[in-house]
């Protein structure tokens, strides 16, 4: 079943778009099954769970952190994490830089853009993002490398609203790339699209889709 779903999703992905299999709350056996089907990128939302899985699963897995990351936990994942999707404060970005320096490796990050209607605490609004990048902080940091943006659409059945939000995220990605990253070879990723909305996200230039339920089934919390 995991094999079937992975194959279906892979067929839908345009060239250059990567699938992050979101394995949070699923057992290592499910990850191994996906691994045996060739899947190598997995996303987790909790540091403790990620560390436990990382320690027992194959070393060529590319682990992404897709949840809200607390500053005091960056040190645990800094030695191996391949992409941190949801950086939403300067404090967090600076801590990632510090821990990357200690671990002797650059850590790719995405800035979380908040465009959905929900009143969540997380993510930069478009205005905040612009103000943040105007400070030039991304040029100051040697070990936290900004590779692009991540966003989540509003949780709604209204496809036209989701479509408009992804279109807006893509616009903001292009604008920020032109204004602030024109000399950076790294600013290339737009992480958007989950089980229910990745088809729409792909129409708007997503380069990383984060899919859990479609692959692994419902999560048991
Ligand atoms: C859980 C989660 C996903 C995957 O959601 P599904 O609906 O199960 O595909 C994607 N992105 C983030 C940030 C998540 O927390």
mmCIF file of C-alpha atoms and ligand atoms in Angstrom:
data_model
loop_
_atom_site.group_PDB
_atom_site.id
_atom_site.type_symbol
_atom_site.label_atom_id
_atom_site.label_comp_id
_atom_site.label_asym_id
_atom_site.label_seq_id
_atom_site.Cartn_x
_atom_site.Cartn_y
_atom_site.Cartn_z
ATOM 1 C CA UNK A 1 0.000 0.000 0.000
ATOM 2 C CA UNK A 2 2.843 2.394 0.836
ATOM 3 C CA UNK A 3 4.519 1.276 -2.395
ATOM 4 C CA UNK A 4 1.361 1.988 -4.403
ATOM 5 C CA UNK A 5 0.851 5.449 -2.953
ATOM 6 C CA UNK A 6 4.498 6.391 -3.397
ATOM 7 C CA UNK A 7 4.406 5.300 -7.028
ATOM 8 C CA UNK A 8 1.233 7.303 -7.699
ATOM 9 C CA UNK A 9 2.644 10.456 -6.137
ATOM 10 C CA UNK A 10 5.990 10.113 -7.913
ATOM 11 C CA UNK A 11 4.220 9.914 -11.258
ATOM 12 C CA UNK A 12 2.530 13.233 -10.556
ATOM 13 C CA UNK A 13 5.682 15.114 -9.588
ATOM 14 C CA UNK A 14 7.240 17.278 -12.273
ATOM 15 C CA UNK A 15 10.963 16.971 -12.860
ATOM 16 C CA UNK A 16 12.968 18.632 -10.092
ATOM 17 C CA UNK A 17 10.218 18.445 -7.454
ATOM 18 C CA UNK A 18 11.088 16.335 -4.419
ATOM 19 C CA UNK A 19 8.833 14.373 -2.108
ATOM 20 C CA UNK A 20 9.287 14.707 1.643
ATOM 21 C CA UNK A 21 7.525 11.720 3.237
ATOM 22 C CA UNK A 22 6.124 13.039 6.514
ATOM 23 C CA UNK A 23 6.537 10.154 8.925
ATOM 24 C CA UNK A 24 5.655 11.795 12.259
ATOM 25 C CA UNK A 25 3.799 9.437 14.631
ATOM 26 C CA UNK A 26 4.369 6.500 12.288
ATOM 27 C CA UNK A 27 6.564 3.603 13.433
ATOM 28 C CA UNK A 28 10.035 2.938 12.058
ATOM 29 C CA UNK A 29 8.621 -0.124 10.286
ATOM 30 C CA UNK A 30 6.521 2.184 8.066
ATOM 31 C CA UNK A 31 9.588 4.288 7.278
ATOM 32 C CA UNK A 32 11.561 1.136 6.439
ATOM 33 C CA UNK A 33 8.817 0.056 4.069
ATOM 34 C CA UNK A 34 8.963 3.405 2.243
ATOM 35 C CA UNK A 35 12.763 3.249 2.304
ATOM 36 C CA UNK A 36 12.659 -0.131 0.613
ATOM 37 C CA UNK A 37 10.581 1.503 -2.129
ATOM 38 C CA UNK A 38 13.409 3.951 -2.718
ATOM 39 C CA UNK A 39 12.154 6.868 -0.621
ATOM 40 C CA UNK A 40 15.070 8.689 1.024
ATOM 41 C CA UNK A 41 13.686 12.020 2.269
ATOM 42 C CA UNK A 42 11.613 11.881 5.456
ATOM 43 C CA UNK A 43 10.160 14.729 7.520
ATOM 44 C CA UNK A 44 9.522 14.746 11.268
ATOM 45 C CA UNK A 45 7.968 17.368 13.557
ATOM 46 C CA UNK A 46 9.307 16.457 16.982
ATOM 47 C CA UNK A 47 12.958 16.427 18.021
ATOM 48 C CA UNK A 48 12.779 13.481 20.418
ATOM 49 C CA UNK A 49 10.924 11.290 17.942
ATOM 50 C CA UNK A 50 13.299 12.267 15.146
ATOM 51 C CA UNK A 51 16.379 11.438 17.239
ATOM 52 C CA UNK A 52 15.029 8.029 18.156
ATOM 53 C CA UNK A 53 14.250 7.197 14.536
ATOM 54 C CA UNK A 54 17.499 8.612 13.202
ATOM 55 C CA UNK A 55 19.524 6.444 15.563
ATOM 56 C CA UNK A 56 18.057 3.156 14.325
ATOM 57 C CA UNK A 57 17.289 3.808 10.650
ATOM 58 C CA UNK A 58 19.681 3.751 7.656
ATOM 59 C CA UNK A 59 22.258 6.532 7.590
ATOM 60 C CA UNK A 60 21.553 7.562 4.015
ATOM 61 C CA UNK A 61 18.106 8.878 4.953
ATOM 62 C CA UNK A 62 17.857 12.626 4.393
ATOM 63 C CA UNK A 63 16.016 13.910 7.473
ATOM 64 C CA UNK A 64 14.024 17.141 7.259
ATOM 65 C CA UNK A 65 12.547 18.939 10.244
ATOM 66 C CA UNK A 66 9.091 20.197 9.316
ATOM 67 C CA UNK A 67 7.582 21.217 12.653
ATOM 68 C CA UNK A 68 7.927 24.191 14.944
ATOM 69 C CA UNK A 69 11.480 24.020 16.277
ATOM 70 C CA UNK A 70 12.330 25.248 19.753
ATOM 71 C CA UNK A 71 15.607 27.142 19.999
ATOM 72 C CA UNK A 72 16.918 24.983 22.846
ATOM 73 C CA UNK A 73 16.555 21.813 20.764
ATOM 74 C CA UNK A 74 18.497 22.866 17.677
ATOM 75 C CA UNK A 75 21.704 21.409 19.100
ATOM 76 C CA UNK A 76 20.336 17.869 19.037
ATOM 77 C CA UNK A 77 19.600 17.809 15.319
ATOM 78 C CA UNK A 78 22.372 20.125 14.056
ATOM 79 C CA UNK A 79 24.829 17.266 13.379
ATOM 80 C CA UNK A 80 22.605 15.519 10.825
ATOM 81 C CA UNK A 81 19.534 17.528 9.777
ATOM 82 C CA UNK A 82 19.431 18.206 6.027
ATOM 83 C CA UNK A 83 16.746 20.887 5.900
ATOM 84 C CA UNK A 84 14.828 22.843 8.551
ATOM 85 C CA UNK A 85 11.540 23.875 6.928
ATOM 86 C CA UNK A 86 9.903 26.261 9.360
ATOM 87 C CA UNK A 87 12.270 28.946 10.633
ATOM 88 C CA UNK A 88 10.098 31.757 11.929
ATOM 89 C CA UNK A 89 12.255 33.984 14.154
ATOM 90 C CA UNK A 90 15.634 35.669 14.022
ATOM 91 C CA UNK A 91 16.486 34.014 17.336
ATOM 92 C CA UNK A 92 15.967 30.556 15.856
ATOM 93 C CA UNK A 93 17.966 31.369 12.735
ATOM 94 C CA UNK A 94 20.882 32.634 14.847
ATOM 95 C CA UNK A 95 20.806 29.511 17.004
ATOM 96 C CA UNK A 96 20.873 27.301 13.901
ATOM 97 C CA UNK A 97 23.899 29.283 12.735
ATOM 98 C CA UNK A 98 25.620 28.821 16.090
ATOM 99 C CA UNK A 99 24.940 25.080 16.239
ATOM 100 C CA UNK A 100 25.966 24.643 12.600
ATOM 101 C CA UNK A 101 29.291 26.262 13.438
ATOM 102 C CA UNK A 102 29.763 23.914 16.403
ATOM 103 C CA UNK A 103 28.881 20.881 14.317
ATOM 104 C CA UNK A 104 31.134 22.104 11.517
ATOM 105 C CA UNK A 105 28.432 22.055 8.864
ATOM 106 C CA UNK A 106 26.157 24.431 7.027
ATOM 107 C CA UNK A 107 22.473 23.879 7.756
ATOM 108 C CA UNK A 108 19.969 24.618 4.990
ATOM 109 C CA UNK A 109 16.814 26.383 6.252
ATOM 110 C CA UNK A 110 13.550 27.677 4.868
ATOM 111 C CA UNK A 111 11.753 30.720 6.246
ATOM 112 C CA UNK A 112 8.135 30.042 7.139
ATOM 113 C CA UNK A 113 5.730 32.354 5.409
ATOM 114 C CA UNK A 114 2.349 32.905 7.011
ATOM 115 C CA UNK A 115 -0.321 33.566 4.399
ATOM 116 C CA UNK A 116 -3.146 31.334 5.603
ATOM 117 C CA UNK A 117 -6.264 32.819 7.179
ATOM 118 C CA UNK A 118 -5.798 30.922 10.432
ATOM 119 C CA UNK A 119 -4.520 32.826 13.414
ATOM 120 C CA UNK A 120 -1.523 30.625 14.114
ATOM 121 C CA UNK A 121 1.425 31.954 16.012
ATOM 122 C CA UNK A 122 3.986 30.792 13.516
ATOM 123 C CA UNK A 123 5.550 32.246 10.414
ATOM 124 C CA UNK A 124 6.443 35.654 8.990
ATOM 125 C CA UNK A 125 3.674 37.633 7.362
ATOM 126 C CA UNK A 126 4.737 38.942 3.932
ATOM 127 C CA UNK A 127 5.454 42.338 5.520
ATOM 128 C CA UNK A 128 7.481 40.832 8.353
ATOM 129 C CA UNK A 129 9.431 38.700 5.922
ATOM 130 C CA UNK A 130 10.355 41.723 3.857
ATOM 131 C CA UNK A 131 11.435 43.691 6.925
ATOM 132 C CA UNK A 132 13.460 40.722 8.155
ATOM 133 C CA UNK A 133 15.331 40.317 4.888
ATOM 134 C CA UNK A 134 15.947 44.054 4.684
ATOM 135 C CA UNK A 135 18.117 43.741 7.779
ATOM 136 C CA UNK A 136 20.517 41.692 5.643
ATOM 137 C CA UNK A 137 20.798 39.010 8.284
ATOM 138 C CA UNK A 138 20.991 36.240 5.704
ATOM 139 C CA UNK A 139 24.306 37.650 4.499
ATOM 140 C CA UNK A 140 25.732 37.779 7.991
ATOM 141 C CA UNK A 141 25.311 34.121 8.874
ATOM 142 C CA UNK A 142 27.862 31.585 7.681
ATOM 143 C CA UNK A 143 26.303 28.329 8.836
ATOM 144 C CA UNK A 144 22.535 28.857 8.583
ATOM 145 C CA UNK A 145 21.857 28.912 4.864
ATOM 146 C CA UNK A 146 18.505 30.198 3.627
ATOM 147 C CA UNK A 147 17.325 27.989 0.780
ATOM 148 C CA UNK A 148 13.859 29.430 0.276
ATOM 149 C CA UNK A 149 10.382 29.551 1.772
ATOM 150 C CA UNK A 150 7.888 27.160 3.307
ATOM 151 C CA UNK A 151 4.170 27.725 3.722
ATOM 152 C CA UNK A 152 0.902 26.063 4.605
ATOM 153 C CA UNK A 153 -2.430 26.975 3.071
ATOM 154 C CA UNK A 154 -5.575 27.546 5.095
ATOM 155 C CA UNK A 155 -7.294 24.328 6.167
ATOM 156 C CA UNK A 156 -10.425 24.657 4.051
ATOM 157 C CA UNK A 157 -12.401 22.914 1.308
ATOM 158 C CA UNK A 158 -12.397 26.120 -0.711
ATOM 159 C CA UNK A 159 -10.000 25.211 -3.520
ATOM 160 C CA UNK A 160 -9.983 28.731 -4.946
ATOM 161 C CA UNK A 161 -8.739 30.118 -1.655
ATOM 162 C CA UNK A 162 -5.956 27.551 -1.405
ATOM 163 C CA UNK A 163 -5.082 28.248 -5.024
ATOM 164 C CA UNK A 164 -4.858 31.996 -4.338
ATOM 165 C CA UNK A 165 -2.654 31.431 -1.291
ATOM 166 C CA UNK A 166 -0.190 29.234 -3.161
ATOM 167 C CA UNK A 167 -0.105 31.751 -6.005
ATOM 168 C CA UNK A 168 0.699 34.477 -3.500
ATOM 169 C CA UNK A 169 3.439 32.383 -1.882
ATOM 170 C CA UNK A 170 5.008 31.820 -5.278
ATOM 171 C CA UNK A 171 4.922 35.567 -6.016
ATOM 172 C CA UNK A 172 6.578 36.332 -2.692
ATOM 173 C CA UNK A 173 9.202 33.660 -3.322
ATOM 174 C CA UNK A 174 10.050 35.209 -6.712
ATOM 175 C CA UNK A 175 10.096 38.762 -5.333
ATOM 176 C CA UNK A 176 12.320 37.934 -2.380
ATOM 177 C CA UNK A 177 14.628 35.955 -4.627
ATOM 178 C CA UNK A 178 15.041 38.934 -6.915
ATOM 179 C CA UNK A 179 15.351 41.531 -4.138
ATOM 180 C CA UNK A 180 17.489 39.751 -1.591
ATOM 181 C CA UNK A 181 19.005 36.590 -3.033
ATOM 182 C CA UNK A 182 19.940 37.489 -6.594
ATOM 183 C CA UNK A 183 23.546 36.549 -5.840
ATOM 184 C CA UNK A 184 22.739 33.417 -3.825
ATOM 185 C CA UNK A 185 22.857 30.040 -5.569
ATOM 186 C CA UNK A 186 20.855 28.468 -2.723
ATOM 187 C CA UNK A 187 17.551 30.314 -2.732
ATOM 188 C CA UNK A 188 15.715 27.773 -4.879
ATOM 189 C CA UNK A 189 13.175 25.953 -2.721
ATOM 190 C CA UNK A 190 9.476 26.563 -2.208
ATOM 191 C CA UNK A 191 8.108 23.981 0.226
ATOM 192 C CA UNK A 192 4.330 23.744 -0.061
ATOM 193 C CA UNK A 193 1.659 21.137 -0.563
ATOM 194 C CA UNK A 194 0.399 18.387 1.760
ATOM 195 C CA UNK A 195 -1.798 15.324 1.189
ATOM 196 C CA UNK A 196 -4.940 17.333 0.481
ATOM 197 C CA UNK A 197 -3.499 20.198 -1.527
ATOM 198 C CA UNK A 198 -0.222 19.232 -3.172
ATOM 199 C CA UNK A 199 -1.744 19.087 -6.652
ATOM 200 C CA UNK A 200 -2.595 22.776 -6.338
ATOM 201 C CA UNK A 201 0.818 23.568 -4.872
ATOM 202 C CA UNK A 202 2.512 21.934 -7.865
ATOM 203 C CA UNK A 203 0.678 24.305 -10.201
ATOM 204 C CA UNK A 204 2.289 27.184 -8.367
ATOM 205 C CA UNK A 205 5.872 26.117 -8.480
ATOM 206 C CA UNK A 206 6.311 24.031 -5.348
ATOM 207 C CA UNK A 207 9.713 22.298 -5.306
ATOM 208 C CA UNK A 208 9.153 20.231 -2.146
ATOM 209 C CA UNK A 209 5.857 18.578 -1.285
ATOM 210 C CA UNK A 210 5.375 17.335 2.274
ATOM 211 C CA UNK A 211 3.051 14.348 2.237
ATOM 212 C CA UNK A 212 2.155 12.138 5.198
ATOM 213 C CA UNK A 213 -1.379 10.755 5.300
ATOM 214 C CA UNK A 214 -1.552 9.858 1.594
ATOM 215 C CA UNK A 215 1.503 7.619 2.011
ATOM 216 C CA UNK A 216 1.251 6.225 5.528
ATOM 217 C CA UNK A 217 -2.463 6.487 6.340
ATOM 218 C CA UNK A 218 -4.031 8.309 9.269
ATOM 219 C CA UNK A 219 -1.789 9.180 12.185
ATOM 220 C CA UNK A 220 -2.531 7.710 15.611
ATOM 221 C CA UNK A 221 -1.598 10.299 18.205
HETATM 222 C C1 LIG B 1 1.946 16.839 9.276
HETATM 223 C C2 LIG B 1 2.478 17.817 8.300
HETATM 224 C C3 LIG B 1 2.440 17.558 6.909
HETATM 225 C C4 LIG B 1 1.795 16.338 6.290
HETATM 226 O O1 LIG B 1 0.407 16.426 6.354
HETATM 227 P P1 LIG B 1 -0.531 15.337 5.635
HETATM 228 O O2 LIG B 1 -1.849 16.016 5.558
HETATM 229 O O3 LIG B 1 -0.542 14.144 6.506
HETATM 230 O O4 LIG B 1 0.049 15.060 4.298
HETATM 231 C C5 LIG B 1 3.035 18.478 6.073
HETATM 232 N N1 LIG B 1 3.623 19.604 6.552
HETATM 233 C C6 LIG B 1 3.666 19.871 7.857
HETATM 234 C C7 LIG B 1 4.323 21.119 8.307
HETATM 235 C C8 LIG B 1 3.086 19.006 8.770
HETATM 236 O O5 LIG B 1 3.106 19.311 10.076
#
